[in-house]
Coordinates of C-alpha atoms and ligand atoms in Angstrom, one line a residue:
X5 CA 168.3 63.9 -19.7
X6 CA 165.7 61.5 -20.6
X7 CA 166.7 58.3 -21.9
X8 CA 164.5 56.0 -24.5
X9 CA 165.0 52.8 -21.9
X10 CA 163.7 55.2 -18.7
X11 CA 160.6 54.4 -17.8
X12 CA 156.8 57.0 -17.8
X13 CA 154.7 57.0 -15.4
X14 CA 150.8 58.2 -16.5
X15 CA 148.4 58.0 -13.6
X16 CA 149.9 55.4 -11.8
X17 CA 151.0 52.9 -14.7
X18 CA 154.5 52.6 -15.2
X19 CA 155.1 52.2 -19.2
X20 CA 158.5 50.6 -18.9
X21 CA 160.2 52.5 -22.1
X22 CA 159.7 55.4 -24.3
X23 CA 158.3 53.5 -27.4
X24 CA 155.0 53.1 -28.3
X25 CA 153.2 50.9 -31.4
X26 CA 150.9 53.6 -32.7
X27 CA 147.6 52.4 -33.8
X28 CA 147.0 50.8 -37.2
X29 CA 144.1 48.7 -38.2
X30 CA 145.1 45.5 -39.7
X31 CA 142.9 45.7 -43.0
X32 CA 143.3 42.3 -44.4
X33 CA 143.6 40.1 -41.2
X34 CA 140.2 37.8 -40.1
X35 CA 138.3 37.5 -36.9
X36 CA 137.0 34.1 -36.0
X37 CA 133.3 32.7 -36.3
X38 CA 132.0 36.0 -37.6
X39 CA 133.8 38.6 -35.5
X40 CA 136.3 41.3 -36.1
X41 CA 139.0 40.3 -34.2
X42 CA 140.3 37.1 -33.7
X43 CA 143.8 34.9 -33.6
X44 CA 145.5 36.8 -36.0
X45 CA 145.1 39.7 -34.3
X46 CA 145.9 38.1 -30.5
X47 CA 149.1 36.9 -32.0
X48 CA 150.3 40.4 -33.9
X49 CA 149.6 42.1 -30.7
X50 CA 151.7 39.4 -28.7
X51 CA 154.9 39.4 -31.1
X52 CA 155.1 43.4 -30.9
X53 CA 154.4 43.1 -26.6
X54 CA 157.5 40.4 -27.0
X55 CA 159.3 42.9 -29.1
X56 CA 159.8 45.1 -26.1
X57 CA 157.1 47.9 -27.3
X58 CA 156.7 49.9 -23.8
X59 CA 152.6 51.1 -24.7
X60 CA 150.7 49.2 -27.8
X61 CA 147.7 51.6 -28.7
X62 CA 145.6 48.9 -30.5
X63 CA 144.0 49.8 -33.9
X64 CA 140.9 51.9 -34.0
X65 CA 138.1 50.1 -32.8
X66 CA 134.3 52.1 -33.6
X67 CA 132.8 52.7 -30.6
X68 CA 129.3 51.9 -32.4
X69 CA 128.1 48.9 -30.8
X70 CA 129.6 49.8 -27.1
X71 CA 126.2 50.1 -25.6
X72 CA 124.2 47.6 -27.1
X73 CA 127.1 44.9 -27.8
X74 CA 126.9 44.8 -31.9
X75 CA 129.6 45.9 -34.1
X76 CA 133.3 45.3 -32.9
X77 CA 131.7 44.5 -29.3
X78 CA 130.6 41.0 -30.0
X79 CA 131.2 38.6 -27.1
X80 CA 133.8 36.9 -29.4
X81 CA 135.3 40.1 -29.9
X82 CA 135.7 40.7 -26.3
X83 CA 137.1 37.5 -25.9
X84 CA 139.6 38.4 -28.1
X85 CA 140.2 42.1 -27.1
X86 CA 140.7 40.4 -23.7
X87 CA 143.2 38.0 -25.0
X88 CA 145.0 41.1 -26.5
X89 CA 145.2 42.9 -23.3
X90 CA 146.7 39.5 -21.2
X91 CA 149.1 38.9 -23.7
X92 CA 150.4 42.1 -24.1
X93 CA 150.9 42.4 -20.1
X94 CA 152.5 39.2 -19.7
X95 CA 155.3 40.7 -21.9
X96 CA 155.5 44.1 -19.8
X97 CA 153.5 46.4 -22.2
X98 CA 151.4 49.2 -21.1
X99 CA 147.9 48.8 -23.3
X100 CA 145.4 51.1 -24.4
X101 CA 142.7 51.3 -27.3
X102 CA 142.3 53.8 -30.3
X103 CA 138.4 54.8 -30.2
X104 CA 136.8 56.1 -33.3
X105 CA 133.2 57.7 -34.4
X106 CA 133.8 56.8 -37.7
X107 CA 133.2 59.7 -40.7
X108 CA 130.1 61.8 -40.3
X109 CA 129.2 65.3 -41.3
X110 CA 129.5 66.8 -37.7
X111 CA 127.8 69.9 -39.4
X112 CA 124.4 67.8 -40.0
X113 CA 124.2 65.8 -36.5
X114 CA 121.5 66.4 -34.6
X115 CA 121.2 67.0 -30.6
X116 CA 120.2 62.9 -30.2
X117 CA 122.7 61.8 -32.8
X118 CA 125.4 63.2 -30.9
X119 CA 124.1 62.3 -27.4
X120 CA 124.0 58.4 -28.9
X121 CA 127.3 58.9 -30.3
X122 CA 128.5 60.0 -26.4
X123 CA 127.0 57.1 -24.8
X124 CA 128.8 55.1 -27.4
X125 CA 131.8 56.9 -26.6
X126 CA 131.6 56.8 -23.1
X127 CA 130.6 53.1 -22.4
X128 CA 133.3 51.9 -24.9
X129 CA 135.9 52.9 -22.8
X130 CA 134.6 51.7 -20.1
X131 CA 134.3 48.2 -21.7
X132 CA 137.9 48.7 -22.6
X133 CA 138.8 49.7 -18.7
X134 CA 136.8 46.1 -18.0
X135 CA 138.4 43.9 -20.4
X136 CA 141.8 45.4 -18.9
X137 CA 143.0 48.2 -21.1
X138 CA 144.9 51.0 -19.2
X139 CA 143.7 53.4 -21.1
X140 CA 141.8 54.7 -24.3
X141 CA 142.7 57.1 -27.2
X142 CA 140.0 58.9 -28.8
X143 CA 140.9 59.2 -32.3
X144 CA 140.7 63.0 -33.0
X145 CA 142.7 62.8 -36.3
X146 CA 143.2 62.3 -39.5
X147 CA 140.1 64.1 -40.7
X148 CA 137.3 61.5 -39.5
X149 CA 134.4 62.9 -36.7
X150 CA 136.0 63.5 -33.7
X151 CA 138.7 65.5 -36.4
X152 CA 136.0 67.9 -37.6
X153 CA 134.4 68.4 -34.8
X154 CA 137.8 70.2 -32.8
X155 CA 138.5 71.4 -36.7
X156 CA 138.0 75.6 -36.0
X157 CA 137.3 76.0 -40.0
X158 CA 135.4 72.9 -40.6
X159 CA 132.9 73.2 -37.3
X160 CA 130.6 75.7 -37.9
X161 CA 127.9 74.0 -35.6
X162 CA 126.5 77.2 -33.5
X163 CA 125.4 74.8 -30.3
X164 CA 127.8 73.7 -27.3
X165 CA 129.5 72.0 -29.7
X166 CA 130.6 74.5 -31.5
X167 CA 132.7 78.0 -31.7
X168 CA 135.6 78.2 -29.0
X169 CA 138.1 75.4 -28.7
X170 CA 136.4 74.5 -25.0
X171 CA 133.2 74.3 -27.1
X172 CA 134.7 72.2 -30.2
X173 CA 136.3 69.6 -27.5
X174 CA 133.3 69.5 -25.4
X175 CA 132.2 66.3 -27.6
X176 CA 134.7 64.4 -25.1
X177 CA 135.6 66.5 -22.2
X178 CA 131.4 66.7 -21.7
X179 CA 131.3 62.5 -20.8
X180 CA 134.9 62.9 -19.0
X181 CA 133.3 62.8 -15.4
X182 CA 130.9 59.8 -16.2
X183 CA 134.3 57.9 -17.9
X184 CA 136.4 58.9 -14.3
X185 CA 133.1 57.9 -12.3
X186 CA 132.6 54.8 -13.7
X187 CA 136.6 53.6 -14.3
X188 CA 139.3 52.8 -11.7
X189 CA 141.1 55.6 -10.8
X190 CA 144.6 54.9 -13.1
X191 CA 142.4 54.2 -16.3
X192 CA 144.2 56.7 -19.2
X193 CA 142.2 58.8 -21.4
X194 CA 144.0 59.9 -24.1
X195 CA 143.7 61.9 -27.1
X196 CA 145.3 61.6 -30.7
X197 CA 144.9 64.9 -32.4
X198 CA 146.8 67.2 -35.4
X199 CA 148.5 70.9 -34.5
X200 CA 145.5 71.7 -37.0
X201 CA 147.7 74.0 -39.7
X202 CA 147.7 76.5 -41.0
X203 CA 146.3 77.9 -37.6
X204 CA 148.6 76.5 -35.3
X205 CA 146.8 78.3 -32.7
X206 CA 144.0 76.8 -33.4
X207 CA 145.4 73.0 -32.4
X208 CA 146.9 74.5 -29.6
X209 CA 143.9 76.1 -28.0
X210 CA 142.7 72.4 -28.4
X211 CA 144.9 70.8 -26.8
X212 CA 145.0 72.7 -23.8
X213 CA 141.4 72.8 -23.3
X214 CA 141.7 68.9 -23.4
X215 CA 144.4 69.1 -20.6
X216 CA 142.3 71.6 -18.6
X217 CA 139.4 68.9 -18.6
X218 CA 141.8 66.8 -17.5
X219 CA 143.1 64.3 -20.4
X220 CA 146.4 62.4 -19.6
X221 CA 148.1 62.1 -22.3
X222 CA 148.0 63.9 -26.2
X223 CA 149.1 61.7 -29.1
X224 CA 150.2 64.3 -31.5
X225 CA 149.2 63.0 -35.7
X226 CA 147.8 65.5 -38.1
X227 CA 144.5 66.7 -38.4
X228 CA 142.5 67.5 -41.9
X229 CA 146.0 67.7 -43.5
X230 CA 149.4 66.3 -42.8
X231 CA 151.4 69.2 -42.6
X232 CA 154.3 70.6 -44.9
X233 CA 155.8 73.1 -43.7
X234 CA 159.6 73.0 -43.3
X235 CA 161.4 71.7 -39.9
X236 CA 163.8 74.1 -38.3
X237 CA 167.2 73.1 -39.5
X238 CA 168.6 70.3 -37.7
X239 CA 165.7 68.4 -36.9
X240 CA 166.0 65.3 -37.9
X241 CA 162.2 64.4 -38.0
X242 CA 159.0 65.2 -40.1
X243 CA 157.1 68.2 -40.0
X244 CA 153.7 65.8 -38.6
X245 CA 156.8 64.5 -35.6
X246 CA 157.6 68.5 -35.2
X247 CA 153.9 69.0 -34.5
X248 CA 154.2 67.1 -31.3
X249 CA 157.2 69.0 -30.4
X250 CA 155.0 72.3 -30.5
X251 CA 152.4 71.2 -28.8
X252 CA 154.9 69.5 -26.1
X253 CA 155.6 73.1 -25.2
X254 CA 152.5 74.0 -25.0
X255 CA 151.2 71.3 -22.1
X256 CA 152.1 69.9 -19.1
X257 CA 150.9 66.5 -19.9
X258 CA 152.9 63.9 -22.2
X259 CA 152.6 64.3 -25.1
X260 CA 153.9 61.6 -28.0
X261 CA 155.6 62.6 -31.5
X262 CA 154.8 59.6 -34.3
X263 CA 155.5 59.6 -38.5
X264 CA 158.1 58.6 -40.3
X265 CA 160.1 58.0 -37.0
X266 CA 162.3 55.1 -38.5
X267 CA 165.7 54.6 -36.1
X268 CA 167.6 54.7 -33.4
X269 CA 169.1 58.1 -34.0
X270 CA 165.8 59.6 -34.3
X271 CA 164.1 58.4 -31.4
X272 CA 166.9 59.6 -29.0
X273 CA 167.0 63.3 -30.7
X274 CA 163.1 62.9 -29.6
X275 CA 163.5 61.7 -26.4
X276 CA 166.8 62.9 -24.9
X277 CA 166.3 66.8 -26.1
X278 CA 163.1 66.4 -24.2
X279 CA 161.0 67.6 -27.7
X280 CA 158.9 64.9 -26.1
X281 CA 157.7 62.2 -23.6
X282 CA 157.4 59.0 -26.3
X283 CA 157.7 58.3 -29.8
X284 CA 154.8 56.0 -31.5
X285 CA 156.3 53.9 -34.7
X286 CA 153.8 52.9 -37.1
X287 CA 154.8 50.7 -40.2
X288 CA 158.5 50.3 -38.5
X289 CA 156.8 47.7 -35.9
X290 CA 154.6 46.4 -38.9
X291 CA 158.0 45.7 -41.0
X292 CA 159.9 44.4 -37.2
X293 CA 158.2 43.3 -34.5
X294 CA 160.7 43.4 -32.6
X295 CA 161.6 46.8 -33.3
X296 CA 161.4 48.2 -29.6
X297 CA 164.5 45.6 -28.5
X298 CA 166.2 45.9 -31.6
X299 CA 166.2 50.0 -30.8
X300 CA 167.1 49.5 -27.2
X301 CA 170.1 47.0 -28.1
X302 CA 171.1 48.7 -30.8
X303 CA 170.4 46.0 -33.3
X304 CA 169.8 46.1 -36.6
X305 CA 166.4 46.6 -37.7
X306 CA 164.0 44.9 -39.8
X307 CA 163.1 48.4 -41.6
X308 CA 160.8 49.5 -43.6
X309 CA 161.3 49.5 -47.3
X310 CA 158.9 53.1 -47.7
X311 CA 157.6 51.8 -50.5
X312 CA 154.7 54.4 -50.4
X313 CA 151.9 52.1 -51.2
X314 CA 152.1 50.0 -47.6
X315 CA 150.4 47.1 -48.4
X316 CA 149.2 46.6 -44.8
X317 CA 146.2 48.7 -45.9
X318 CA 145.3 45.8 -48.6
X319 CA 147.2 42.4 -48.3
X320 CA 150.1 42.4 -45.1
X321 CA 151.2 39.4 -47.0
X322 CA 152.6 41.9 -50.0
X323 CA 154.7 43.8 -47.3
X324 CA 158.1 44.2 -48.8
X325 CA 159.5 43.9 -45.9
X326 CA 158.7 40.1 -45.4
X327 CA 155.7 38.5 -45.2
X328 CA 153.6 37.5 -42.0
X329 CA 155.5 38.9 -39.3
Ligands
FMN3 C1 148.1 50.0 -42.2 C2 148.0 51.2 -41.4 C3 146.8 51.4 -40.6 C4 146.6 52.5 -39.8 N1 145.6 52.6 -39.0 C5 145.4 53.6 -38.1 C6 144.4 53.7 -37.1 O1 143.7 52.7 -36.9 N2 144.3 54.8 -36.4 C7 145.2 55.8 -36.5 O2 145.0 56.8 -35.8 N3 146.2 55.8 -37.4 C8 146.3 54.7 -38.2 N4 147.4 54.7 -39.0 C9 148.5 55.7 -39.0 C10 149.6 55.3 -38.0 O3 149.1 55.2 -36.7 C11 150.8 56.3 -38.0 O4 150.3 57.5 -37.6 C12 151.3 56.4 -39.5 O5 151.5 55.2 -40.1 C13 152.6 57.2 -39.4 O6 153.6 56.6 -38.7 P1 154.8 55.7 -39.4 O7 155.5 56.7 -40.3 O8 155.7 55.3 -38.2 O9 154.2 54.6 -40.1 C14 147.6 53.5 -39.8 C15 148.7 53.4 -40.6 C16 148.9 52.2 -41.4 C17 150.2 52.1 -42.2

Protein backbone atom coordinates (compact mmCIF):
# COMPACT_ATOMS: atom_id res chain seq x y z
CA UNK A 1 0.00 0.00 0.00
CA UNK A 2 1.13 3.26 -0.90
CA UNK A 3 1.62 5.66 1.73
CA UNK A 4 1.26 9.78 1.27
CA UNK A 5 5.03 10.17 3.08
CA UNK A 6 6.52 7.31 0.37
CA UNK A 7 8.39 8.86 -1.98
CA UNK A 8 7.86 8.87 -6.56
CA UNK A 9 10.26 8.47 -8.60
CA UNK A 10 9.54 10.16 -12.43
CA UNK A 11 12.50 9.79 -14.69
CA UNK A 12 15.09 9.73 -12.21
CA UNK A 13 13.87 12.53 -9.78
CA UNK A 14 12.82 11.33 -6.53
CA UNK A 15 9.63 13.67 -5.39
CA UNK A 16 10.01 12.98 -1.70
CA UNK A 17 5.99 12.77 -0.91
CA UNK A 18 2.74 12.29 -2.52
CA UNK A 19 1.65 16.07 -2.44
CA UNK A 20 1.83 18.41 -4.90
CA UNK A 21 0.91 22.45 -5.02
CA UNK A 22 -1.13 22.53 -8.17
CA UNK A 23 -0.60 25.52 -10.29
CA UNK A 24 -2.38 28.83 -9.62
CA UNK A 25 -1.33 32.18 -10.89
CA UNK A 26 -1.04 34.69 -8.25
CA UNK A 27 -3.42 37.51 -9.90
CA UNK A 28 -2.74 40.41 -7.63
CA UNK A 29 0.96 39.94 -6.66
CA UNK A 30 3.83 42.37 -8.54
CA UNK A 31 7.04 41.68 -10.31
CA UNK A 32 9.91 43.99 -9.83
CA UNK A 33 11.24 46.80 -12.23
CA UNK A 34 8.69 45.99 -14.80
CA UNK A 35 8.51 42.19 -14.87
CA UNK A 36 6.07 39.53 -14.07
CA UNK A 37 7.51 37.86 -11.47
CA UNK A 38 9.40 39.13 -8.79
CA UNK A 39 9.88 38.87 -4.68
CA UNK A 40 6.52 38.16 -3.90
CA UNK A 41 6.44 35.44 -5.91
CA UNK A 42 10.23 33.95 -4.86
CA UNK A 43 8.93 34.13 -1.33
CA UNK A 44 5.21 32.30 -1.90
CA UNK A 45 7.05 29.67 -3.68
CA UNK A 46 9.66 29.31 -0.71
CA UNK A 47 7.04 29.18 2.25
CA UNK A 48 4.99 26.25 0.36
CA UNK A 49 8.82 24.35 -0.56
CA UNK A 50 9.23 24.91 3.49
CA UNK A 51 5.74 23.61 4.00
CA UNK A 52 6.85 20.19 3.03
CA UNK A 53 5.02 20.34 -0.59
CA UNK A 54 6.82 17.14 -2.31
CA UNK A 55 6.37 18.76 -6.31
CA UNK A 56 5.33 22.72 -6.71
CA UNK A 57 3.99 23.08 -10.37
CA UNK A 58 4.41 26.90 -10.61
CA UNK A 59 1.55 28.99 -12.06
CA UNK A 60 1.00 29.08 -15.72
CA UNK A 61 3.50 30.95 -17.35
CA UNK A 62 2.61 31.88 -21.50
CA UNK A 63 5.10 30.49 -23.45
CA UNK A 64 4.84 33.70 -25.85
CA UNK A 65 8.06 35.31 -25.47
CA UNK A 66 10.15 31.90 -25.11
CA UNK A 67 11.98 32.45 -28.33
CA UNK A 68 12.60 35.86 -28.58
CA UNK A 69 12.83 36.71 -24.65
CA UNK A 70 9.62 39.25 -24.34
CA UNK A 71 6.67 38.55 -22.31
CA UNK A 72 7.15 36.45 -18.97
CA UNK A 73 10.90 35.70 -20.35
CA UNK A 74 12.45 38.92 -19.42
CA UNK A 75 15.95 38.57 -18.06
CA UNK A 76 14.43 39.85 -14.61
CA UNK A 77 11.95 37.29 -14.90
CA UNK A 78 14.43 34.62 -15.38
CA UNK A 79 16.25 35.84 -12.56
CA UNK A 80 13.37 35.31 -10.62
CA UNK A 81 12.03 31.97 -12.08
CA UNK A 82 15.63 30.98 -11.15
CA UNK A 83 15.31 32.07 -7.67
CA UNK A 84 12.02 30.09 -7.51
CA UNK A 85 13.59 26.87 -8.64
CA UNK A 86 16.84 27.27 -5.89
CA UNK A 87 14.55 28.02 -3.27
CA UNK A 88 12.23 25.43 -3.76
CA UNK A 89 15.17 22.71 -3.86
CA UNK A 90 16.93 23.91 -0.92
CA UNK A 91 13.66 22.86 0.89
CA UNK A 92 13.46 19.25 -0.84
CA UNK A 93 10.76 20.09 -3.48
CA UNK A 94 10.62 18.54 -6.79
CA UNK A 95 9.80 21.66 -9.34
CA UNK A 96 8.22 21.98 -12.58
CA UNK A 97 6.34 24.84 -14.64
CA UNK A 98 2.61 25.04 -15.93
CA UNK A 99 3.04 26.24 -19.78
CA UNK A 100 0.15 27.88 -21.39
CA UNK A 101 -0.78 29.12 -25.20
CA UNK A 102 -3.13 31.35 -23.87
CA UNK A 103 -6.97 31.39 -25.60
CA UNK A 104 -7.08 31.22 -29.28
CA UNK A 105 -9.65 29.97 -31.74
CA UNK A 106 -7.59 26.67 -32.60
CA UNK A 107 -10.33 26.40 -35.49
CA UNK A 108 -8.90 29.73 -37.29
CA UNK A 109 -4.93 29.16 -36.84
CA UNK A 110 -3.11 28.96 -39.62
CA UNK A 111 -0.18 26.38 -40.63
CA UNK A 112 2.65 29.38 -39.40
CA UNK A 113 0.53 30.41 -36.44
CA UNK A 114 0.79 27.11 -35.06
CA UNK A 115 4.36 26.32 -36.07
CA UNK A 116 5.29 29.83 -34.07
CA UNK A 117 3.17 28.68 -31.33
CA UNK A 118 5.45 25.18 -31.26
CA UNK A 119 8.66 26.98 -31.27
CA UNK A 120 7.22 28.93 -28.40
CA UNK A 121 6.21 25.80 -26.86
CA UNK A 122 9.15 23.98 -27.32
CA UNK A 123 11.98 26.57 -26.41
CA UNK A 124 10.02 27.43 -23.27
CA UNK A 125 10.60 24.37 -21.77
CA UNK A 126 13.78 24.20 -22.51
CA UNK A 127 14.39 27.66 -20.86
CA UNK A 128 12.63 26.05 -17.89
CA UNK A 129 15.02 22.83 -18.08
CA UNK A 130 17.97 25.67 -18.04
CA UNK A 131 16.90 27.73 -15.29
CA UNK A 132 16.58 24.35 -13.35
CA UNK A 133 12.96 23.21 -13.49
CA UNK A 134 12.58 19.27 -13.45
CA UNK A 135 9.97 19.40 -15.52
CA UNK A 136 7.12 21.19 -17.43
CA UNK A 137 3.26 20.87 -17.58
CA UNK A 138 1.56 21.91 -20.62
CA UNK A 139 -1.63 23.26 -19.64
CA UNK A 140 -4.24 21.26 -21.72
CA UNK A 141 -7.17 22.31 -19.49
CA UNK A 142 -9.68 24.22 -18.45
CA UNK A 143 -10.95 25.25 -21.91
CA UNK A 144 -7.92 27.58 -23.12
CA UNK A 145 -5.79 26.44 -26.62
CA UNK A 146 -4.04 23.50 -25.84
CA UNK A 147 -7.87 22.44 -24.34
CA UNK A 148 -9.59 22.79 -27.65
CA UNK A 149 -7.15 21.65 -29.58
CA UNK A 150 -7.31 17.65 -27.79
CA UNK A 151 -11.27 18.75 -27.42
CA UNK A 152 -12.90 15.88 -30.02
CA UNK A 153 -16.23 18.23 -30.45
CA UNK A 154 -14.54 21.52 -30.38
CA UNK A 155 -11.51 20.61 -33.01
CA UNK A 156 -12.87 20.38 -36.23
CA UNK A 157 -9.49 21.40 -37.92
CA UNK A 158 -9.26 18.75 -41.01
CA UNK A 159 -5.05 19.03 -41.06
CA UNK A 160 -2.61 16.90 -38.81
CA UNK A 161 -3.91 18.65 -36.19
CA UNK A 162 -7.07 17.46 -36.29
CA UNK A 163 -9.54 14.21 -36.27
CA UNK A 164 -8.07 11.20 -34.22
CA UNK A 165 -6.91 11.70 -30.64
CA UNK A 166 -3.08 11.00 -32.09
CA UNK A 167 -3.91 13.85 -34.46
CA UNK A 168 -5.62 16.31 -31.72
CA UNK A 169 -2.41 15.74 -29.38
CA UNK A 170 0.01 16.02 -32.09
CA UNK A 171 0.26 19.92 -31.25
CA UNK A 172 2.75 18.57 -28.42
CA UNK A 173 3.75 15.09 -28.94
CA UNK A 174 4.93 16.64 -32.72
CA UNK A 175 8.00 18.91 -30.76
CA UNK A 176 8.53 15.98 -28.11
CA UNK A 177 11.74 14.71 -29.83
CA UNK A 178 13.27 18.32 -30.26
CA UNK A 179 12.27 18.95 -26.18
CA UNK A 180 14.06 15.23 -25.35
CA UNK A 181 17.02 16.31 -27.82
CA UNK A 182 17.71 19.43 -26.53
CA UNK A 183 17.02 18.66 -22.42
CA UNK A 184 18.89 16.37 -20.02
CA UNK A 185 17.73 13.18 -19.94
CA UNK A 186 15.50 13.30 -16.34
CA UNK A 187 13.69 16.66 -17.55
CA UNK A 188 9.61 15.86 -16.96
CA UNK A 189 7.13 16.62 -19.52
CA UNK A 190 4.01 16.61 -18.23
CA UNK A 191 0.57 17.17 -19.21
CA UNK A 192 -2.58 18.64 -17.31
CA UNK A 193 -5.66 17.60 -19.11
CA UNK A 194 -9.79 16.91 -18.35
CA UNK A 195 -11.44 13.17 -18.79
CA UNK A 196 -13.28 15.44 -21.54
CA UNK A 197 -17.17 14.52 -20.56
CA UNK A 198 -19.56 13.50 -21.64
CA UNK A 199 -17.26 11.31 -23.99
CA UNK A 200 -15.20 9.83 -21.56
CA UNK A 201 -13.60 8.01 -24.28
CA UNK A 202 -12.76 10.63 -25.82
CA UNK A 203 -10.21 11.99 -22.76
CA UNK A 204 -9.13 8.67 -22.61
CA UNK A 205 -7.98 8.08 -26.11
CA UNK A 206 -6.04 11.37 -25.28
CA UNK A 207 -4.35 10.54 -22.72
CA UNK A 208 -2.97 7.38 -23.97
CA UNK A 209 -1.83 8.84 -27.13
CA UNK A 210 0.16 11.29 -24.82
CA UNK A 211 1.69 8.24 -22.97
CA UNK A 212 2.42 6.46 -26.25
CA UNK A 213 4.57 9.60 -27.33
CA UNK A 214 6.02 9.27 -24.37
CA UNK A 215 4.80 11.97 -21.63
CA UNK A 216 5.74 11.20 -17.92
CA UNK A 217 3.34 12.12 -16.09
CA UNK A 218 -0.82 13.27 -16.59
CA UNK A 219 -2.19 15.92 -14.22
CA UNK A 220 -5.81 15.01 -14.42
CA UNK A 221 -8.28 18.74 -14.12
CA UNK A 222 -11.28 19.18 -16.32
CA UNK A 223 -11.43 20.08 -19.77
CA UNK A 224 -14.22 22.52 -21.39
CA UNK A 225 -16.46 21.67 -18.40
CA UNK A 226 -15.89 20.57 -14.84
CA UNK A 227 -17.70 17.58 -14.66
CA UNK A 228 -20.99 16.60 -12.61
CA UNK A 229 -21.75 13.54 -12.72
CA UNK A 230 -22.18 11.61 -9.50
CA UNK A 231 -19.05 9.67 -7.68
CA UNK A 232 -19.63 5.95 -7.05
CA UNK A 233 -20.82 5.74 -3.45
CA UNK A 234 -18.16 5.90 -1.01
CA UNK A 235 -15.82 8.12 -2.60
CA UNK A 236 -14.98 10.66 -0.70
CA UNK A 237 -13.75 13.02 -3.44
CA UNK A 238 -15.17 15.25 -6.34
CA UNK A 239 -16.30 14.11 -9.55
CA UNK A 240 -13.14 16.50 -11.34
CA UNK A 241 -10.66 14.11 -8.40
CA UNK A 242 -12.76 10.85 -9.80
CA UNK A 243 -11.63 11.89 -13.28
CA UNK A 244 -8.07 11.16 -12.42
CA UNK A 245 -9.01 7.94 -10.87
CA UNK A 246 -10.37 6.87 -14.47
CA UNK A 247 -7.84 7.86 -16.32
CA UNK A 248 -5.23 6.22 -13.59
CA UNK A 249 -6.67 2.92 -14.94
CA UNK A 250 -6.37 3.71 -18.09
CA UNK A 251 -2.24 4.45 -18.16
CA UNK A 252 0.78 3.26 -16.94
CA UNK A 253 2.24 6.58 -16.14
CA UNK A 254 1.36 8.63 -12.94
CA UNK A 255 -1.14 10.21 -12.97
CA UNK A 256 -2.25 13.07 -10.26
CA UNK A 257 -5.99 13.62 -8.91
CA UNK A 258 -6.52 17.56 -7.77
CA UNK A 259 -10.07 19.68 -6.66
CA UNK A 260 -11.57 20.15 -3.75
CA UNK A 261 -8.98 17.71 -2.07
CA UNK A 262 -9.16 19.45 1.43
CA UNK A 263 -7.65 16.83 4.31
CA UNK A 264 -5.94 14.32 5.56
CA UNK A 265 -8.60 11.71 5.17
CA UNK A 266 -8.96 12.45 1.67
CA UNK A 267 -5.55 12.34 0.54
CA UNK A 268 -4.87 8.85 1.99
CA UNK A 269 -8.30 7.33 0.35
CA UNK A 270 -6.29 8.76 -2.84
CA UNK A 271 -3.20 7.55 -2.29
CA UNK A 272 -3.38 4.34 -0.19
CA UNK A 273 -6.33 2.68 -2.51
CA UNK A 274 -3.88 3.38 -5.24
CA UNK A 275 -6.88 5.50 -7.28
CA UNK A 276 -3.68 7.41 -7.85
CA UNK A 277 0.07 8.37 -7.80
CA UNK A 278 -0.26 12.18 -6.10
CA UNK A 279 -2.81 14.54 -5.06
CA UNK A 280 -2.29 18.35 -6.22
CA UNK A 281 -4.06 20.92 -3.48
CA UNK A 282 -4.93 24.21 -4.89
CA UNK A 283 -6.42 26.97 -2.56
CA UNK A 284 -5.65 24.49 0.64
CA UNK A 285 -1.79 25.52 0.24
CA UNK A 286 -2.98 29.15 -0.67
CA UNK A 287 -5.06 29.23 2.79
CA UNK A 288 -1.69 26.99 4.66
CA UNK A 289 1.47 27.01 3.45
CA UNK A 290 2.37 24.68 5.38
CA UNK A 291 -0.27 22.38 4.51
CA UNK A 292 2.06 19.36 3.21
CA UNK A 293 3.67 18.97 6.98
CA UNK A 294 0.62 19.80 8.70
CA UNK A 295 -0.93 16.61 6.50
CA UNK A 296 2.00 14.47 7.09
CA UNK A 297 2.02 15.24 11.06
CA UNK A 298 -1.38 15.16 11.37
CA UNK A 299 -1.76 18.78 12.43
CA UNK A 300 -4.41 20.84 12.19
CA UNK A 301 -4.82 22.75 9.15
CA UNK A 302 -4.97 26.24 8.17
CA UNK A 303 -8.21 25.38 5.82
CA UNK A 304 -9.91 26.89 3.59
CA UNK A 305 -12.98 28.76 4.37
CA UNK A 306 -14.70 27.70 0.57
CA UNK A 307 -16.05 30.81 0.37
CA UNK A 308 -16.64 30.41 -3.46
CA UNK A 309 -15.50 33.74 -4.58
CA UNK A 310 -11.45 32.94 -3.68
CA UNK A 311 -10.16 36.14 -3.56
CA UNK A 312 -6.72 34.99 -4.81
CA UNK A 313 -8.09 35.60 -8.27
CA UNK A 314 -8.49 39.58 -7.29
CA UNK A 315 -6.88 40.74 -4.00
CA UNK A 316 -4.90 37.53 -1.86
CA UNK A 317 -5.00 40.12 0.87
CA UNK A 318 -9.11 39.48 1.05
CA UNK A 319 -8.39 35.66 1.62
CA UNK A 320 -10.63 34.70 4.46
CA UNK A 321 -8.34 32.57 5.49
CA UNK A 322 -5.73 35.15 6.66
CA UNK A 323 -4.04 37.55 4.95
CA UNK A 324 -0.46 37.40 3.30
CA UNK A 325 0.59 33.99 3.93
C1 LIG B 1 -6.19 31.71 -7.67
C2 LIG B 1 -6.17 30.50 -8.55
C3 LIG B 1 -5.36 30.48 -9.67
C4 LIG B 1 -5.32 29.35 -10.51
N1 LIG B 1 -4.45 29.33 -11.57
C5 LIG B 1 -4.31 28.20 -12.30
C6 LIG B 1 -3.28 28.08 -13.27
O1 LIG B 1 -2.43 28.94 -13.44
N2 LIG B 1 -3.25 26.94 -14.01
C7 LIG B 1 -4.14 25.92 -13.82
O2 LIG B 1 -4.07 24.91 -14.51
N3 LIG B 1 -5.08 25.99 -12.85
C8 LIG B 1 -5.16 27.08 -12.08
N4 LIG B 1 -6.05 27.11 -11.03
C9 LIG B 1 -6.79 25.88 -10.68
C10 LIG B 1 -6.02 25.09 -9.61
O3 LIG B 1 -4.79 24.60 -10.12
C11 LIG B 1 -6.84 23.90 -9.10
O4 LIG B 1 -7.05 22.98 -10.13
C12 LIG B 1 -8.19 24.34 -8.54
O5 LIG B 1 -8.05 25.43 -7.65
C13 LIG B 1 -8.90 23.17 -7.82
O6 LIG B 1 -8.14 22.69 -6.76
P1 LIG B 1 -8.50 23.11 -5.23
O7 LIG B 1 -9.93 22.71 -5.01
O8 LIG B 1 -7.53 22.31 -4.40
O9 LIG B 1 -8.32 24.58 -5.11
C14 LIG B 1 -6.12 28.23 -10.21
C15 LIG B 1 -6.93 28.26 -9.07
C16 LIG B 1 -6.94 29.36 -8.23
C17 LIG B 1 -7.78 29.34 -6.99
Amino acid sequence: MAKITDELVIRGNHIKNRIVMAPMVTFSFQGDDGSYYGKQHIEHYAKRAKGGAGLIIVQATSVFGAVDSTGMWSKADIAALKQIATNCHEYGATIMMQLHCGNMDINELSAAEIHSMQMNMKQAALRACEMGFEGVEYHFAHGFTLCKFIDASYNRRTDQYGGDALNRARILTKILPEIRNNTHKNFIVSVRMGEYLPESKDGIEVAKAFEKAGIDLLHISFGMQPPTNPVPEGFICSPMAYSGCKIKKEVNIPVIAVNEIRNEEQIRFLIENDYVDLVAIGRGMLADPEFANHVINSEPLNTCSGCKKCFWFTDHTLCPAGNNR
